[in-house]
Short mmCIF file of C-alpha atoms in Angstrom, two decimals:
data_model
loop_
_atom_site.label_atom_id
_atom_site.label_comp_id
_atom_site.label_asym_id
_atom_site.label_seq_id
_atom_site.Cartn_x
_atom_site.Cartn_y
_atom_site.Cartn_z
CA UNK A 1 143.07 151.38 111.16
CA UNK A 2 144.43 148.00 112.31
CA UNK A 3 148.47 147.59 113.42
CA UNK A 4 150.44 147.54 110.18
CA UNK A 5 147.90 147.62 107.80
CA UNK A 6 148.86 150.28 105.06
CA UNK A 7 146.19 153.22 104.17
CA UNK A 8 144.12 152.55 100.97
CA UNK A 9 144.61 155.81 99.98
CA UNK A 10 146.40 157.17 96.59
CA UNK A 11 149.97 157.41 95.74
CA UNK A 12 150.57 156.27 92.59
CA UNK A 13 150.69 156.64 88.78
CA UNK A 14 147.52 158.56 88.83
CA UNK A 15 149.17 161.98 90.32
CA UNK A 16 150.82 163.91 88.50
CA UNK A 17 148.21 163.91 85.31
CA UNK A 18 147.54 166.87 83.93
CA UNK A 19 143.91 168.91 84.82
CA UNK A 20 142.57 168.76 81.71
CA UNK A 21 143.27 165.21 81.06
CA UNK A 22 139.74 164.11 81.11
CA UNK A 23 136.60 166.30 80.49
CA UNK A 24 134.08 166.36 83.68
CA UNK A 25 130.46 166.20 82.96
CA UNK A 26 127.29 166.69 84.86
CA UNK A 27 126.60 166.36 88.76
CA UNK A 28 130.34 164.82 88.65
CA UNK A 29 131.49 168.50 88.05
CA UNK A 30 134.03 168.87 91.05
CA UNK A 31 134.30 165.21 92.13
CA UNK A 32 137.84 165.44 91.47
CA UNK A 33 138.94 168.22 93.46
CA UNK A 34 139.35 169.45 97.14
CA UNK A 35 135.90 171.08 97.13
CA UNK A 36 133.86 168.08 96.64
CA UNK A 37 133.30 165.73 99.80
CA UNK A 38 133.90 162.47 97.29
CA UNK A 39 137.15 163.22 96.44
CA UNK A 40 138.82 160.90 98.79
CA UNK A 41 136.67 158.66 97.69
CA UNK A 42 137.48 159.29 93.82
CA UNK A 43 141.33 159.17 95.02
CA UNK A 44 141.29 155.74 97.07
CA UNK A 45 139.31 153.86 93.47
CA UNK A 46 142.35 155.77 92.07
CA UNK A 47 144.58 153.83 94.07
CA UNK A 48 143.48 150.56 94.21
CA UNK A 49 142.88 150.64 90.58
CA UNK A 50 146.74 151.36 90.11
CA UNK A 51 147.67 148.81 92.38
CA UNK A 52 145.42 146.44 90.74
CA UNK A 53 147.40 147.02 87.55
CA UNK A 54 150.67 146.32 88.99
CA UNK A 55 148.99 143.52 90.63
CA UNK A 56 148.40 141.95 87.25
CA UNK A 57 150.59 139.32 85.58
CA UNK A 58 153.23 140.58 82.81
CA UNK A 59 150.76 140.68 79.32
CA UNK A 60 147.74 141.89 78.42
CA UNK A 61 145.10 143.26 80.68
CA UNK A 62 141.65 144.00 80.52
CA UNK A 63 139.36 146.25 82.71
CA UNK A 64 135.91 146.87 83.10
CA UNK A 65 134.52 150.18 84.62
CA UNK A 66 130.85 149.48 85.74
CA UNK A 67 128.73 152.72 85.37
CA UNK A 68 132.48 154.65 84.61
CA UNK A 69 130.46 157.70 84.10
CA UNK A 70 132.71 160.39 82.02
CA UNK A 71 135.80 158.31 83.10
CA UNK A 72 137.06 160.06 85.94
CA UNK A 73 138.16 156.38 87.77
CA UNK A 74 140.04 154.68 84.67
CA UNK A 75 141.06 157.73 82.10
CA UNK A 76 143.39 159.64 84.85
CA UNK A 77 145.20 156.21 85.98
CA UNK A 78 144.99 154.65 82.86
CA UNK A 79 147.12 157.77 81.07
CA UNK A 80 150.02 157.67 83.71
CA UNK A 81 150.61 153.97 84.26
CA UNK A 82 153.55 151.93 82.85
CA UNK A 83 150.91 149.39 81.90
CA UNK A 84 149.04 151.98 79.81
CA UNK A 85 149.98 150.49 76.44
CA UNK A 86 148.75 146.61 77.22
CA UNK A 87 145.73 147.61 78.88
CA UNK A 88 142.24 147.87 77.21
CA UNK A 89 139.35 149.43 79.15
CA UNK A 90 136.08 148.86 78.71
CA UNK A 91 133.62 151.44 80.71
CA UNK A 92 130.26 151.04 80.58
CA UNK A 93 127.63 153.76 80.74
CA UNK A 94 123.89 154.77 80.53
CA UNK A 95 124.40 158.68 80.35
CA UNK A 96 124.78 159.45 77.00
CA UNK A 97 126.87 162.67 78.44
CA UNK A 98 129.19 160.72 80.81
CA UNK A 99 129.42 158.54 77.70
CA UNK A 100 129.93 161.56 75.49
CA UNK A 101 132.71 162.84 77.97
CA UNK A 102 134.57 159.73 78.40
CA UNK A 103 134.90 159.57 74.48
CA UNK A 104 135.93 162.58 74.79
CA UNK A 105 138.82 162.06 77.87
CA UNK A 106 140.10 158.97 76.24
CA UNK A 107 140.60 160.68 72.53
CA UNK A 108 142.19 163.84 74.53
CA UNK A 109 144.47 161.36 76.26
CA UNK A 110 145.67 159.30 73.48
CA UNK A 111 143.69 156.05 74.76
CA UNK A 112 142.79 154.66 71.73
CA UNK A 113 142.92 150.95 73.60
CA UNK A 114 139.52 152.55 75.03
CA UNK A 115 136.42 151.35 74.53
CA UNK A 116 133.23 153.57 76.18
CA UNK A 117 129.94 151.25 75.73
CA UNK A 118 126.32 153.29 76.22
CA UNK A 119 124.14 150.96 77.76
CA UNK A 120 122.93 149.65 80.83
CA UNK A 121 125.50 147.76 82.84
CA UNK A 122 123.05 146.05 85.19
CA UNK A 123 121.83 143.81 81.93
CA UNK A 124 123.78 141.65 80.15
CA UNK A 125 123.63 143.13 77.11
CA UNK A 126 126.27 145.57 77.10
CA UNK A 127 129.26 142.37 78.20
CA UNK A 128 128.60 140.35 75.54
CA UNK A 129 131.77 139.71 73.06
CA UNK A 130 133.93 141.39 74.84
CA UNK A 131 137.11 139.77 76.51
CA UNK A 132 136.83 138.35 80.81
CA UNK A 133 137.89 141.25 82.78
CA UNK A 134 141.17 140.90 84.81
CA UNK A 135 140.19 144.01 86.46
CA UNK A 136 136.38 145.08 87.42
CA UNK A 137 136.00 148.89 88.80
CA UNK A 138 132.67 149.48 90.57
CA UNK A 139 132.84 153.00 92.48
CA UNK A 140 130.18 155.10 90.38
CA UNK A 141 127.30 152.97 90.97
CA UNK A 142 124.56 155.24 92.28
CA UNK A 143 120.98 153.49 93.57
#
């Protein structure tokens, strides 16, 4: 890592949230924990996401998750963040589970300011009428 240039990795508003707090679907069962060799991965989009967050000017802020799968990016950091109440987050998914899952998550975590969208986030289709993003998340995309 270059001189004086500060680790990506997670501290932040993101620890602390309960297991539980979001329901885990599919091959994504483990991602989150020690076990799984993309959990630093999972905890560095944690990070940067809750950064982002604070990064954003005082009012409203809107975030996109791009293929969000069942959540597992947004829900966790989303729940514990001081901006939690003027953020809305849009994720978008093709997996009707991850989609079911993330519904799920964001009901069990009191984030009605959710929005899950099934559909296919490489067309257009699934962006139009909703708000510009201040925030874009793209760590689940899988080719």
């Amino acid at each position: 890592m270059p001189e004086g240039r500060k680790p990506t990795a997670v501290e932040g508003h993101h620890e602390g949230v309960p297991p539980g707090a979001y329901v885990t679907s599919g091959v994504f069962r483990g991602y989150d924990t020690g076990r799984h060799h993309f959990v630093e991965r999972l905890r560095m989009a944690r990070g940067l996401l809750a950064r982002a967050l604070d990064a954003c000017p005082p009012g409203p802020v809107v975030v996109y998750d791009i293929c969000s799968s069942d959540g597992r990016v947004v829900l966790p950091v989303l729940a514990g963040h001081p901006r939690r109440d003027e953020t809305r987050a849009f994720l978008f998914e093709l997996d009707p589970d991850g989609v079911r899952a993330a519904r799920a998550s964001a009901a069990q975590a009191r984030l009605d300011q959710v929005v899950v969208v099934e559909g296919d986030a490489g067309t257009p289709a699934p962006y139009r009428g909703r708000p510009r993003a201040d925030v874009v998340v793209v760590s689940g995309v899988f080719v």
